[in-house]
CSV table of C-alpha atoms in Angstrom, one decimal:
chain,number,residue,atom,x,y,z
Y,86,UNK,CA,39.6,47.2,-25.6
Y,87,UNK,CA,40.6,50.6,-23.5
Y,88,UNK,CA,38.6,53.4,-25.0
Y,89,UNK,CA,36.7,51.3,-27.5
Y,90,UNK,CA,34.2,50.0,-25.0
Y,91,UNK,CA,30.7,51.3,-23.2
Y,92,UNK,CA,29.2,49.7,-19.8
Y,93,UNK,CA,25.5,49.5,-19.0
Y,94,UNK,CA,25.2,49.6,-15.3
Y,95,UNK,CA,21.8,47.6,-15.4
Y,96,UNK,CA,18.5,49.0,-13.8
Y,97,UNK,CA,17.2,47.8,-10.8
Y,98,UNK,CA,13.1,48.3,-9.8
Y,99,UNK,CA,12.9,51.5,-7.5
Y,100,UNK,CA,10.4,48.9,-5.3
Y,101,UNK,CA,12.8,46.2,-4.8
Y,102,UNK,CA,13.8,44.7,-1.3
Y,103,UNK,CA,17.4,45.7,-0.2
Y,104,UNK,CA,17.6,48.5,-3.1
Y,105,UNK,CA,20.6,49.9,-1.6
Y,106,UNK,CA,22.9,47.1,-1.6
Y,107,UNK,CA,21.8,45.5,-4.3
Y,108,UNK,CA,22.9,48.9,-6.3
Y,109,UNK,CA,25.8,50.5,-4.4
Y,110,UNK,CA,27.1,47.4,-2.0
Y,111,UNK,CA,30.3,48.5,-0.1
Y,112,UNK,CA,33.2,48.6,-0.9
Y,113,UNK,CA,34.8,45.4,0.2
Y,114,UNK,CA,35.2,42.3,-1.5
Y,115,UNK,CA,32.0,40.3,-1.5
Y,116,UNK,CA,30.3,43.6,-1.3
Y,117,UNK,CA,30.5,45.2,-4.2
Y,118,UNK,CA,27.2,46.7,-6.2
Y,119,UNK,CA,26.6,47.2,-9.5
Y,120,UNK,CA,27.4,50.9,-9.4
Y,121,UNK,CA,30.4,50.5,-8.0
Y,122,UNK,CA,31.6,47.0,-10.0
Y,123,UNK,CA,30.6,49.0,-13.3
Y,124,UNK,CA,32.2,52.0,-12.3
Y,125,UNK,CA,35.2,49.6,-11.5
Y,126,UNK,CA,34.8,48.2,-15.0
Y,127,UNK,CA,34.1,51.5,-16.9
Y,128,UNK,CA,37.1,52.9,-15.3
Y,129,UNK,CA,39.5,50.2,-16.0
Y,130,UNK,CA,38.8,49.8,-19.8
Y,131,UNK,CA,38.4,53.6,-20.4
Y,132,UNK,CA,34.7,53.3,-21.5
Y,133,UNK,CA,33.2,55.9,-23.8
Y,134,UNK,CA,30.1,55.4,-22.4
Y,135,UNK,CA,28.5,54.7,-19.4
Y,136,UNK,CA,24.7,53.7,-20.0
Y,137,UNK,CA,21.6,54.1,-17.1
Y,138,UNK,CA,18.4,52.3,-17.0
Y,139,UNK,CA,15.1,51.9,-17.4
Y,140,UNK,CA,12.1,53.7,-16.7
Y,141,UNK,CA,10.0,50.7,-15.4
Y,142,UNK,CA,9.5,52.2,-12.2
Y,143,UNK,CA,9.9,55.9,-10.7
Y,144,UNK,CA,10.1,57.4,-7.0
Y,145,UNK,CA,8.9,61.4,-6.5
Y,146,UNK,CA,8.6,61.5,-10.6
Y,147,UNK,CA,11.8,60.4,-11.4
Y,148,UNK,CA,12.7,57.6,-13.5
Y,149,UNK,CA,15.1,54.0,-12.6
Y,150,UNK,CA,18.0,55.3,-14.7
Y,151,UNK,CA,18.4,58.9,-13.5
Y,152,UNK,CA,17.4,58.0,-10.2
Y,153,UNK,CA,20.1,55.4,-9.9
Y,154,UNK,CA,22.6,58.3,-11.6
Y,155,UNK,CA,21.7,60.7,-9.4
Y,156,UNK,CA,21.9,58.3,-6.4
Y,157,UNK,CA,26.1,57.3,-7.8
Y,158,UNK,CA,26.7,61.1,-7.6
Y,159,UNK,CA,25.2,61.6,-3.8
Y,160,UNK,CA,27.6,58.6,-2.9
Y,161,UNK,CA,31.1,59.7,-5.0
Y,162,UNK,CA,33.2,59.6,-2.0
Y,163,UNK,CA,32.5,55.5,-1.8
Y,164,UNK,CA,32.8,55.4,-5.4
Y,165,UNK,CA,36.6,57.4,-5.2
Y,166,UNK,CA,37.5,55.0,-2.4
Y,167,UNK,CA,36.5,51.9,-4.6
Y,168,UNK,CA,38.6,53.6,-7.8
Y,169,UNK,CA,41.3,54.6,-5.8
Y,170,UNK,CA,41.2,58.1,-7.7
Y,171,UNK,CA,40.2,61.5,-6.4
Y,172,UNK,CA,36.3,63.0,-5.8
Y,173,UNK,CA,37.1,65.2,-8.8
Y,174,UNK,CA,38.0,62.0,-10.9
Y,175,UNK,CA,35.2,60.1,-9.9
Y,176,UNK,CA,32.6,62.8,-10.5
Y,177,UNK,CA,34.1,63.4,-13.9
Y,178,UNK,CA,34.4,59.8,-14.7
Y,179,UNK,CA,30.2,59.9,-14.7
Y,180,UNK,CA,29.3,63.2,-15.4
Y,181,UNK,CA,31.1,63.0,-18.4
Y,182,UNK,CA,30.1,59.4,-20.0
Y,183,UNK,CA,26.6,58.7,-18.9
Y,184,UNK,CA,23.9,58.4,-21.1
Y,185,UNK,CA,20.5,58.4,-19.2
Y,186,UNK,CA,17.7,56.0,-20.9
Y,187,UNK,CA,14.5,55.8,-19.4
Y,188,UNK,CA,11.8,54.4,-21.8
Y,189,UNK,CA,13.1,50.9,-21.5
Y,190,UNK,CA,10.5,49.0,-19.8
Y,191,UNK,CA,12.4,45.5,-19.7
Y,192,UNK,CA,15.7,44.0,-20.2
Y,193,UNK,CA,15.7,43.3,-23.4
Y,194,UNK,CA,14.4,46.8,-24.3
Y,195,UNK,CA,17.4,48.7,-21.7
Y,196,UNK,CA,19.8,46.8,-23.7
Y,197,UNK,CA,18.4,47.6,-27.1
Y,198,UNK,CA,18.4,51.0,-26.4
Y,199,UNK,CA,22.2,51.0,-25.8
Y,200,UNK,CA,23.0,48.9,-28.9
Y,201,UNK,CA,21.0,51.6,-30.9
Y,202,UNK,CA,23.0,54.2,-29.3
Y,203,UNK,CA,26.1,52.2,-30.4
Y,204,UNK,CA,24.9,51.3,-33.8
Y,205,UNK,CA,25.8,54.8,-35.6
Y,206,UNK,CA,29.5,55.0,-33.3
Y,207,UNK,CA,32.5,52.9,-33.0
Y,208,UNK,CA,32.0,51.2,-30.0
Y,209,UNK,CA,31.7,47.7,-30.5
Y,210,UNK,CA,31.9,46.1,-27.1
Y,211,UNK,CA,29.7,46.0,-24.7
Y,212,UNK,CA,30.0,45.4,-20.8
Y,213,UNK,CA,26.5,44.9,-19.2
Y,214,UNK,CA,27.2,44.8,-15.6
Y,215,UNK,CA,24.4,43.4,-13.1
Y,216,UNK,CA,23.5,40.9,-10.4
Y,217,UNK,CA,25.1,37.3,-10.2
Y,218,UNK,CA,21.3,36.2,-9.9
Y,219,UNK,CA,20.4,38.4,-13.2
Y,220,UNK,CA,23.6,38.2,-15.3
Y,221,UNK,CA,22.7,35.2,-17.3
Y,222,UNK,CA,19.3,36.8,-18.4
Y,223,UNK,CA,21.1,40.0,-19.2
Y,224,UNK,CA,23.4,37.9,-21.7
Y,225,UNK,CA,20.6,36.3,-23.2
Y,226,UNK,CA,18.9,39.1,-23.9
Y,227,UNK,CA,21.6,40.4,-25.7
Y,228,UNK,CA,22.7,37.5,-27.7
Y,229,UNK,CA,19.1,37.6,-28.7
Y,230,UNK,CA,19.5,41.1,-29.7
Y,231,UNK,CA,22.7,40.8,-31.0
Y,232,UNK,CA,22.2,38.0,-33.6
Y,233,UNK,CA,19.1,39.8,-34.5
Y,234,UNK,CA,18.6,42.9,-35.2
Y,235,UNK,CA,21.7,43.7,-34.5
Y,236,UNK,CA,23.5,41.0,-36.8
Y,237,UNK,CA,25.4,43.6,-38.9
Y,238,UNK,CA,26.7,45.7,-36.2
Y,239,UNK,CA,29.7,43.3,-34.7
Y,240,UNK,CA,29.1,43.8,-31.3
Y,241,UNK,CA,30.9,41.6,-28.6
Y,242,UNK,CA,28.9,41.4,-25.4
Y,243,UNK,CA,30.4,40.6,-21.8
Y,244,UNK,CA,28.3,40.1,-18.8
Y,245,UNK,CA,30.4,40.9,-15.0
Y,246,UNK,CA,28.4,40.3,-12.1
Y,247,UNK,CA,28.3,42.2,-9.1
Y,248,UNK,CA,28.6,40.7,-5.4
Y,249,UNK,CA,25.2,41.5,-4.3
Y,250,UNK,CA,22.0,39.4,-5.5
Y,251,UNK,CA,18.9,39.8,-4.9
Y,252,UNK,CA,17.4,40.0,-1.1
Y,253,UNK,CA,17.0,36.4,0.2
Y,254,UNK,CA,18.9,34.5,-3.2
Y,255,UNK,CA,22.0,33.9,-4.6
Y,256,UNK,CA,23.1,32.5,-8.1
Y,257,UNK,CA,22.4,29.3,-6.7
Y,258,UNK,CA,19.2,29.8,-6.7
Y,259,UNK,CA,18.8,30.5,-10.7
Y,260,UNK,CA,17.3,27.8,-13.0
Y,261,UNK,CA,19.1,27.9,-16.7
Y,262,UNK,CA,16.1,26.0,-18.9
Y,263,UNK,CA,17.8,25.1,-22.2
Y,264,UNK,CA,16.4,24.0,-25.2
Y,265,UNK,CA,17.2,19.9,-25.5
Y,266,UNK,CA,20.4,18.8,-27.0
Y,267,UNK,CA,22.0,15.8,-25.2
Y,268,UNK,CA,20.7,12.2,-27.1
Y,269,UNK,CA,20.0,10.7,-24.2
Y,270,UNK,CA,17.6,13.2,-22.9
Y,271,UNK,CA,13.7,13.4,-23.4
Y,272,UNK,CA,13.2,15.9,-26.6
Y,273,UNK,CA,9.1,16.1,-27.2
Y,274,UNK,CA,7.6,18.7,-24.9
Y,275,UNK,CA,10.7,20.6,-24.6
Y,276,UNK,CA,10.5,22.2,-21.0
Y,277,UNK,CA,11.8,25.6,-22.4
Y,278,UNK,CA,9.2,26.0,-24.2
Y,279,UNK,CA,6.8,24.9,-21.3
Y,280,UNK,CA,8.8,27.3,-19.3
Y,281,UNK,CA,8.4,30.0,-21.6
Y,282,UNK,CA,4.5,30.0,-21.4
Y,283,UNK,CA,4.6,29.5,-17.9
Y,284,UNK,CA,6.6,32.6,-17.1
Y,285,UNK,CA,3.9,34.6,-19.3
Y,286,UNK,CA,1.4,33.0,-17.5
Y,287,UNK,CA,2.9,33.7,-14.1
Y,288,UNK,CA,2.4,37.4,-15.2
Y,289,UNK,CA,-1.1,37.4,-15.9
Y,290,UNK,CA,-4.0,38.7,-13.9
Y,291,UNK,CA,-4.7,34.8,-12.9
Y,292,UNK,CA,-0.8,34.6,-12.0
Y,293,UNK,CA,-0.8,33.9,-8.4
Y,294,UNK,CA,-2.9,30.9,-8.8
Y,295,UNK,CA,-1.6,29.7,-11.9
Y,296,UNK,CA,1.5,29.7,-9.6
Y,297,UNK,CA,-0.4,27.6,-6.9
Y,298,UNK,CA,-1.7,25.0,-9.5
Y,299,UNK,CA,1.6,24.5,-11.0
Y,300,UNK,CA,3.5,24.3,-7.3
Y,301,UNK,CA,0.6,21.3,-6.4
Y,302,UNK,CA,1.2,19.8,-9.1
Y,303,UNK,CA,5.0,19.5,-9.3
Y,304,UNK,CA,4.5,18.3,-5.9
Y,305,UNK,CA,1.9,15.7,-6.9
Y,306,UNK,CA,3.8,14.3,-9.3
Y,307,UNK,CA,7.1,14.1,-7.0
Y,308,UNK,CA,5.0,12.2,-4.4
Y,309,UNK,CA,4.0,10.0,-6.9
Y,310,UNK,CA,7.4,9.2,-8.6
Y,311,UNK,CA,8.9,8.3,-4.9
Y,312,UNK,CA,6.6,6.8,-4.3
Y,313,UNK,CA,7.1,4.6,-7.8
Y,314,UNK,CA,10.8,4.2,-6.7
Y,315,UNK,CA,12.0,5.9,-9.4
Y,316,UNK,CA,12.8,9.2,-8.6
Y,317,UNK,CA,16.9,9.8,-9.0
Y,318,UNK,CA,19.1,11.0,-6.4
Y,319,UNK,CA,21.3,12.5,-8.6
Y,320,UNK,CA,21.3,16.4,-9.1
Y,321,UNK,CA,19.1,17.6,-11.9
């Protein structure tokens, strides 16, 4: 795939805890941030492209994705070190391949905005590189997009996670709700879909005590089933 590929280092919220690890890490195993693991990767399979975002947040008027650029150029001598190449080898590795988007104002809308940049090219395969706590989401998003709209364009999609999650959580801590699809597991009321309208509620002006109301009553009902005997040991 050398020279055939583009990376999307994924945006991360200007507002976030722990911004600077999260994005640059060091450069040690166990460390490593998304700028530096999709430099890694963009440098390794000789990608065309090298994709910034979003614009869902900004710091002294300057969008996610060029801020998170501009902040991989002020830090080139970590990036060389991680590449094993020179400072003039790093800096042209980015100046010369990034593309800067900065209307996106999700996920799914960053990674749409690379796949139309794609559409019109060669470059069929795509490396989105992000957190191990975000990477599944990031796939999603694109399968969604790329059995979609996308259908005719033959893209191949690979997520690589970083080292770094976000502050306080690890990729333990994400919760994969799939549609039902095992026999001999309750299908009315799928919980995706419940899960689906919760997360839009969460977001809503009544979110944080939407929040609390679910929280008591998942509780609730916990008490009740222990209380009933019946509640499994086993790992969900």
């Amino acid at each position: 795939m050398n020279g055939s590929s583009a990376v999307l280092i994924h945006g991360l919220h200007l507002g976030a805890d722990d911004w600077d690890n999260i994005v640059l890490g060091q450069n040690q195993y166990g460390k490593v941030g998304r700028i530096l693991r999709g430099l890694k990767v963009a440098y390794e399979e000789d990608a065309k492209y090298i994709f910034w975002g979003t614009g869902a947040s900004e710091r002294d008027g300057v969008k996610e994705g060029q801020y998170i650029l501009d902040y991989a150029l002020c830090h080139l001598s970590e990036i060389a070190a991680h590449l094993s190449v020179s400072y003039a080898e790093a800096e042209g590795l980015i100046v010369y391949r990034s593309v800067v988007h900065t209307t996106a104002q999700n996920t799914r809308q960053e990674i749409r905005a690379v796949m139309e940049f794609l559409k019109p090219l060669d470059t069929r395969c795509l490396f989105i590189v992000s957190s191990p706590t975000h990477g599944g989401r990031c796939f999603t998003e694109a399968e969604v997009l790329r059995l979609g709209e996308f259908a005719d364009c033959g893209f191949q999609v690979f997520t690589v996670g970083s080292d770094v999650s976000y502050a306080n959580s690890g990729p333990q801590d994400v919760v994969i709700v799939e549609p039902p699809h095992r026999g001999d597991r309750v299908q009315t009321n799928p919980l995706s879909v419940t899960t689906k309208r919760a997360m839009k509620l969460s977001r809503s002006p009544g979110g944080e005590a939407f929040l609390q109301s679910l929280s008591d009553f998942v509780t609730s009902q916990e008490m009740a089933i222990t209380q009933a005997g019946e509640l499994s040991k086993k790992d969900v």
